[in-house]
GROMACS .gro file of C-alpha atoms in nm:
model
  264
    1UNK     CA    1   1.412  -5.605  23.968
    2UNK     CA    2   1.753  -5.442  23.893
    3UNK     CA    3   1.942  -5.418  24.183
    4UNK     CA    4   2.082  -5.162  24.375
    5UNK     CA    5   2.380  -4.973  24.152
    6UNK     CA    6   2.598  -4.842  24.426
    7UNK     CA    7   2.804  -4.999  24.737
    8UNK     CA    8   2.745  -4.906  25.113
    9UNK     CA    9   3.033  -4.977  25.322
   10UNK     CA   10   2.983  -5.142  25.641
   11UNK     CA   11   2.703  -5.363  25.437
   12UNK     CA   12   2.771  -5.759  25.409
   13UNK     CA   13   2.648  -5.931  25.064
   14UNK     CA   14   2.631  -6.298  25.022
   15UNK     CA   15   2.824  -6.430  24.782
   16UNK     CA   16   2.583  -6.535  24.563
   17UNK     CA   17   2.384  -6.160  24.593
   18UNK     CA   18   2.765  -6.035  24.462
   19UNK     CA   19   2.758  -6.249  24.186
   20UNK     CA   20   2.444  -6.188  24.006
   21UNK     CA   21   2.539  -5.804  24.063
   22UNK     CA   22   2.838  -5.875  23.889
   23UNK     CA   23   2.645  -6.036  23.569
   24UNK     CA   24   2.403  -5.753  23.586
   25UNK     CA   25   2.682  -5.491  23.525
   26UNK     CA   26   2.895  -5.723  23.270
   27UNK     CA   27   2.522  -5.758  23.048
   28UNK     CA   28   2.535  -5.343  23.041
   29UNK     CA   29   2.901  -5.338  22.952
   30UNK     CA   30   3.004  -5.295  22.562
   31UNK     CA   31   3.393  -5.381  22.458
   32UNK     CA   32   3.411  -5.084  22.191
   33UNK     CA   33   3.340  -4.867  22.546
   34UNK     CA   34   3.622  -5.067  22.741
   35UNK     CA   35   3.888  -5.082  22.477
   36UNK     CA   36   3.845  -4.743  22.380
   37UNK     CA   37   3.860  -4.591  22.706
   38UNK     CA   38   4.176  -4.824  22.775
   39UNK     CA   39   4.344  -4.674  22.484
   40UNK     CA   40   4.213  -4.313  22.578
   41UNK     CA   41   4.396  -4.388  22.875
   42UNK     CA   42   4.766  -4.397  22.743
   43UNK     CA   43   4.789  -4.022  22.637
   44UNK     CA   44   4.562  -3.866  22.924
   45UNK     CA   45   4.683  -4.044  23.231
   46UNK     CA   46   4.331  -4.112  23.382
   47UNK     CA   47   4.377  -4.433  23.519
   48UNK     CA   48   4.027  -4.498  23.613
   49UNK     CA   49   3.955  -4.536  23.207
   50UNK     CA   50   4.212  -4.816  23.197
   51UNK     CA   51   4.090  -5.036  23.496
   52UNK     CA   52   3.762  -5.165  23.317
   53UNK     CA   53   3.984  -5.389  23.074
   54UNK     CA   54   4.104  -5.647  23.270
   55UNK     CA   55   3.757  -5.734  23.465
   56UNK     CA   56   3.607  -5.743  23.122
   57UNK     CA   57   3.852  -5.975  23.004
   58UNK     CA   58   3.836  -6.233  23.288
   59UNK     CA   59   3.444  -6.159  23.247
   60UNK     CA   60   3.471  -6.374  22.925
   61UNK     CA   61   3.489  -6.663  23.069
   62UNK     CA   62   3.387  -6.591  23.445
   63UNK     CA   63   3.132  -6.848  23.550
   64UNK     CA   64   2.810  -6.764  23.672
   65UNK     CA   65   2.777  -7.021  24.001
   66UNK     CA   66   2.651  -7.017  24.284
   67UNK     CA   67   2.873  -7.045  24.662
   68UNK     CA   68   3.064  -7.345  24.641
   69UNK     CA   69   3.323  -7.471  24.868
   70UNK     CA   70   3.668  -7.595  24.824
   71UNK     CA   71   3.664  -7.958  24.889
   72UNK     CA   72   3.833  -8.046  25.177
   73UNK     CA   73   4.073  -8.352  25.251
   74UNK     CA   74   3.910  -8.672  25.361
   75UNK     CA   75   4.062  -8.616  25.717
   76UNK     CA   76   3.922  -8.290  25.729
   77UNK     CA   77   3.564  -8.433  25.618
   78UNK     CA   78   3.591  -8.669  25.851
   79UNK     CA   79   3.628  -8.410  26.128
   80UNK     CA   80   3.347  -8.210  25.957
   81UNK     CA   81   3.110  -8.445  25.940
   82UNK     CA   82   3.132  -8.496  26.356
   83UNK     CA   83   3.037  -8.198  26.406
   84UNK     CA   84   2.685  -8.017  26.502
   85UNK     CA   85   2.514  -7.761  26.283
   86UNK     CA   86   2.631  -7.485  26.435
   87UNK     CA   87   2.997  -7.572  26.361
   88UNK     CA   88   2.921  -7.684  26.046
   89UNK     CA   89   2.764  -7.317  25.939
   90UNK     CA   90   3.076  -7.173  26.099
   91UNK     CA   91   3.330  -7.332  25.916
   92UNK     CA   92   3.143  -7.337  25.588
   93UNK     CA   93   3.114  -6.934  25.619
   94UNK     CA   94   3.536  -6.968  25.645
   95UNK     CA   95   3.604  -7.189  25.355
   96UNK     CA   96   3.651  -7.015  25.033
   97UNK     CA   97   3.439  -7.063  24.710
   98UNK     CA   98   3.652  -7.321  24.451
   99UNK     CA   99   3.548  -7.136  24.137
  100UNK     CA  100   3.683  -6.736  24.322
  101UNK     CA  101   3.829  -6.762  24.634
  102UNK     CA  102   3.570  -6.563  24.812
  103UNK     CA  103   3.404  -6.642  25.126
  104UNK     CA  104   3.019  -6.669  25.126
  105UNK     CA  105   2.961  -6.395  25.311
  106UNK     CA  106   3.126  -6.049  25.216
  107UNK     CA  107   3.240  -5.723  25.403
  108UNK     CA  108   3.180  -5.445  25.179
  109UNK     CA  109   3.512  -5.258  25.232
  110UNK     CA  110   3.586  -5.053  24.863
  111UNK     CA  111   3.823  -4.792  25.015
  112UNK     CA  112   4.137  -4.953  24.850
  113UNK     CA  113   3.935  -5.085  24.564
  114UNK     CA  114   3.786  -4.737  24.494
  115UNK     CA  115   4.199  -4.589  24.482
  116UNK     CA  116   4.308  -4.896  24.258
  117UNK     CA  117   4.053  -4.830  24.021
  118UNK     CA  118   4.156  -4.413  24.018
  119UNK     CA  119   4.510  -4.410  24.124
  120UNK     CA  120   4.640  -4.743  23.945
  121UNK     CA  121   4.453  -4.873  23.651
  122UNK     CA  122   4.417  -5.234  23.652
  123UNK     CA  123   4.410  -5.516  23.924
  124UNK     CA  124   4.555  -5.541  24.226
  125UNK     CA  125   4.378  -5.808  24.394
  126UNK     CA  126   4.094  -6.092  24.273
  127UNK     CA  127   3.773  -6.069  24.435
  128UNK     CA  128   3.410  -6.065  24.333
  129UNK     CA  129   3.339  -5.711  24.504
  130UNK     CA  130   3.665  -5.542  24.291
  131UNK     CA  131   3.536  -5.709  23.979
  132UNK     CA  132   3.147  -5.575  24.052
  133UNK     CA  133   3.304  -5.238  24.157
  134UNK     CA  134   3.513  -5.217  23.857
  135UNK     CA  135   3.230  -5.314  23.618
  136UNK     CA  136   3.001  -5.052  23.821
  137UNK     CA  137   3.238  -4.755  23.781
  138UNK     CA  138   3.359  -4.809  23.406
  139UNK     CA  139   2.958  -4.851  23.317
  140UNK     CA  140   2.895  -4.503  23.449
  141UNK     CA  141   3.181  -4.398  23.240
  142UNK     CA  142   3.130  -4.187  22.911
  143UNK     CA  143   3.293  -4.362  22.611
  144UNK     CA  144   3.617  -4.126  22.523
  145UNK     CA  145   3.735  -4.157  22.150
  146UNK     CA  146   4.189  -4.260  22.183
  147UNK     CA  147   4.339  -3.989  21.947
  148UNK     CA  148   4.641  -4.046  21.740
  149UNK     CA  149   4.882  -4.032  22.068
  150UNK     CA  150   4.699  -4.329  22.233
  151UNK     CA  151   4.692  -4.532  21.912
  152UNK     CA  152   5.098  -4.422  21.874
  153UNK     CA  153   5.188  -4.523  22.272
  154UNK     CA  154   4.995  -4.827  22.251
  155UNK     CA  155   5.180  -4.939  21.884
  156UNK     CA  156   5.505  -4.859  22.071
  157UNK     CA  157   5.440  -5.060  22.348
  158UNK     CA  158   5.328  -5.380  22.188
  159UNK     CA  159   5.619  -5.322  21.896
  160UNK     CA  160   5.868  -5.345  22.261
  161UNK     CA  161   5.655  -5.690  22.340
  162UNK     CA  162   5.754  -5.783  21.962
  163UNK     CA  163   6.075  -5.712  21.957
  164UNK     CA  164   6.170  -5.877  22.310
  165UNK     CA  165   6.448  -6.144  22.266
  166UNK     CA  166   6.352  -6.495  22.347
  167UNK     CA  167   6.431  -6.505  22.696
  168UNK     CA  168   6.317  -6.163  22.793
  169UNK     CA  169   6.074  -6.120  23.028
  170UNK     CA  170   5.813  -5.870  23.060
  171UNK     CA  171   5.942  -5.792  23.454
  172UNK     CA  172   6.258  -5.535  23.350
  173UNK     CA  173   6.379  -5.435  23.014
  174UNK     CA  174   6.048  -5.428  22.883
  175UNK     CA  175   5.871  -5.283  23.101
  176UNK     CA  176   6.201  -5.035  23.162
  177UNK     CA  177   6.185  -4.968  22.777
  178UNK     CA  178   5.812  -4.885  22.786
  179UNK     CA  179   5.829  -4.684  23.105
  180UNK     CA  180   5.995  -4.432  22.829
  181UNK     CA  181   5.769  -4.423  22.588
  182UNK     CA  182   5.717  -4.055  22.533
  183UNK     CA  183   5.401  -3.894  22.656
  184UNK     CA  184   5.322  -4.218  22.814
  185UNK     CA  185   5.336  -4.133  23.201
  186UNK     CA  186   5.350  -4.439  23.415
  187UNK     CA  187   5.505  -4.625  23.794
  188UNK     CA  188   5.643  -4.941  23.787
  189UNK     CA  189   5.287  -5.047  23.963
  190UNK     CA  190   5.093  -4.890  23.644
  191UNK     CA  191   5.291  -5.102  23.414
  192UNK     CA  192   5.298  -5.389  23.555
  193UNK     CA  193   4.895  -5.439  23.582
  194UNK     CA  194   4.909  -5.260  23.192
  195UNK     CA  195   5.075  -5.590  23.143
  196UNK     CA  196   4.882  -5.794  23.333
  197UNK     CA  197   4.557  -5.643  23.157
  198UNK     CA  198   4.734  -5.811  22.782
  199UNK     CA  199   4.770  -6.155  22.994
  200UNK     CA  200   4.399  -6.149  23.088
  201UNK     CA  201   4.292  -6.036  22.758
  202UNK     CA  202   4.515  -6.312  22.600
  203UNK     CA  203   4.692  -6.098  22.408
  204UNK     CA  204   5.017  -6.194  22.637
  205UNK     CA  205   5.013  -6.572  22.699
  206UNK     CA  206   5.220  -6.932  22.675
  207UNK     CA  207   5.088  -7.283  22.533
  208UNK     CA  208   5.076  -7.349  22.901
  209UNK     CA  209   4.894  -7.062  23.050
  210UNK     CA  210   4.637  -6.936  22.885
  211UNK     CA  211   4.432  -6.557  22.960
  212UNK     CA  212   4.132  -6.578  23.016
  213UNK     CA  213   3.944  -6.477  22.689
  214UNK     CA  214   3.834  -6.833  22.624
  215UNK     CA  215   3.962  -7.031  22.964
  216UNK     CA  216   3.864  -6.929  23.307
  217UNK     CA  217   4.148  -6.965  23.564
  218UNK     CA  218   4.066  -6.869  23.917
  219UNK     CA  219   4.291  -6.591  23.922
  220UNK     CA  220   4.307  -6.592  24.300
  221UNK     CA  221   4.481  -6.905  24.324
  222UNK     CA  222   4.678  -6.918  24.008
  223UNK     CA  223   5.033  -7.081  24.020
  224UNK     CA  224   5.374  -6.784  24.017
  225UNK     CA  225   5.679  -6.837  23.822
  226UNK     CA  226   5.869  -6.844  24.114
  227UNK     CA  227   5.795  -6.771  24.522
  228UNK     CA  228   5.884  -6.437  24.523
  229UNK     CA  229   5.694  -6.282  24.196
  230UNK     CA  230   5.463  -6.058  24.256
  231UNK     CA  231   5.312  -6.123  23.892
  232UNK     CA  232   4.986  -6.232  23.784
  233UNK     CA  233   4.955  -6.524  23.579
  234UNK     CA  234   5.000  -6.580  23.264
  235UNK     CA  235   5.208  -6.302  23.192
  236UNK     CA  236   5.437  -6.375  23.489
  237UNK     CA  237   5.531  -6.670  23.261
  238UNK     CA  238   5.547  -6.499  22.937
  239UNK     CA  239   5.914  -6.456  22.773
  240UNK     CA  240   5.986  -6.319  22.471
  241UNK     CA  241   5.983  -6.643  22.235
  242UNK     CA  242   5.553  -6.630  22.320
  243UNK     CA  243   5.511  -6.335  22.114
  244UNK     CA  244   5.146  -6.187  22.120
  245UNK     CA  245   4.828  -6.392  22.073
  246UNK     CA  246   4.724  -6.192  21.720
  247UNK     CA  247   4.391  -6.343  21.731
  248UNK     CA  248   4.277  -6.234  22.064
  249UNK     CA  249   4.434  -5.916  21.964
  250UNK     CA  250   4.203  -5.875  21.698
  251UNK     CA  251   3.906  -5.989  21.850
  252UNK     CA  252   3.932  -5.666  22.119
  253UNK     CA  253   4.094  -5.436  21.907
  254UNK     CA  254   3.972  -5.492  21.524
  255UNK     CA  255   3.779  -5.196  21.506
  256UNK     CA  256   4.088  -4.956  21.545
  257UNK     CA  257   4.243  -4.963  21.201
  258UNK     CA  258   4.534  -4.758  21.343
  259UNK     CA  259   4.638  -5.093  21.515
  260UNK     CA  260   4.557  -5.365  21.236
  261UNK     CA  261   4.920  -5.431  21.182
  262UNK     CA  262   4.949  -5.655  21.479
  263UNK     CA  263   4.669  -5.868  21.367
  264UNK     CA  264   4.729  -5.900  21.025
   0.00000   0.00000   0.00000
């Protein structure tokens, strides 16, 4: 029995409830929907038809599992193992799940999800309930045909990826030179999970880290270039010298013949 399509808040889910929600929605989803509601995006400025993308992407290779926790050290085991079942229960229900970071019991709380999804189009933060929200809301979504604008922003903005020098990261001049794209409206904050949306999808990675289009990373706990960045992997690490994965390009965009030159 299908459950449930909508989230109450004040509700609690199990993890493992959250998860098979999550596969239910990603078996309904279809990536000529997703991409072309991504590209829609670009010209029209409704964020909530970008935000699909990047869930989808990381969806690729998303495990289905059930809770399990982080191992702990064998001093902490040691301590674990002392104590009764109560205890035990409690600090099991603390420790987050290896494979997503999220605890096995979940506080439905969607009111910042709900305005990342509208207001920002992409990913903010990595969490079973903003993947199964995601996935929930872009599902409900009509498919919208990208016009010749979209497919003209979104050559523009991959020809400034292109034509990065080989140091040249994605975190200023690029994005500065893409904020300027003409009749592409966009924050700093928009562009920077636009971005982060190519990482996941693979589009935008290095030999050493990989999107997730045919390796899963937990991307709660994935490493940062440096302390202070506020990037997601991989594309906090990408330079200019990586260029663009043309394969994975192809295999979400090949149906678009407006954008077969950055396959071919």
């Amino acid at each position: 029995m299908r459950m449930m399509g909508y989230l109450k808040t004040k509700e609690y889910l199990t993890h493992d409830e959250l998860i098979e929600r999550i596969f239910q929605e990603y078996r309904d989803c279809d990536k000529k929907k997703y991409t072309s509601l991504f590209l829609s995006s670009l010209s029209s400025n409704k964020l909530s038809y970008r935000s699909g993308l990047p869930v989808f992407a990381i969806m690729q290779s998303f495990p289905k599992h059930s809770f399990t926790p982080c191992k702990k050290s064998a001093s902490e085991k040691a301590l674990f193992d002392k104590m009764n079942e109560e205890d035990k229960a409690f600090v099991i229900s603390r420790i987050p799940c290896k494979y997503c970071s999220s605890l096995k019991n979940i506080e439905v709380d969607i009111e910042l999800i709900e305005e990342c999804f509208s207001e920002v189009g992409g990913l903010i933060g990595h969490n079973p309930l903003t993947y199964y929200h995601y996935l929930l809301q872009t599902n409900k979504l009509e498919i919208v045909k990208p016009i010749e604008s979209d497919f003209r922003i979104f050559s523009e903005i991959i020809t400034v990826l292109l034509q990065a020098n080989e140091k040249e990261t994605v975190k200023k001049t690029v994005q500065s030179k893409i904020g300027k794209i003409r009749g592409f409206k966009s924050n700093t904050e928009q562009r920077q999970v636009l971005l982060e949306t190519l990482g996941y999808c693979s589009i935008l990675e290095t030999k050493e880290h990989k999107g997730l289009l045919e390796h899963y990373t937990n991307c709660a706990s994935t490493p940062r270039k440096t302390h202070s960045s506020d990037w997601n992997c991989p594309v906090d690490f990408w330079s200019g010298k990586d260029g663009i994965n043309k394969q994975a390009f192809r295999f979400w965009f090949e149906e678009y013949k407006e954008l077969e030159q950055f396959w071919k």
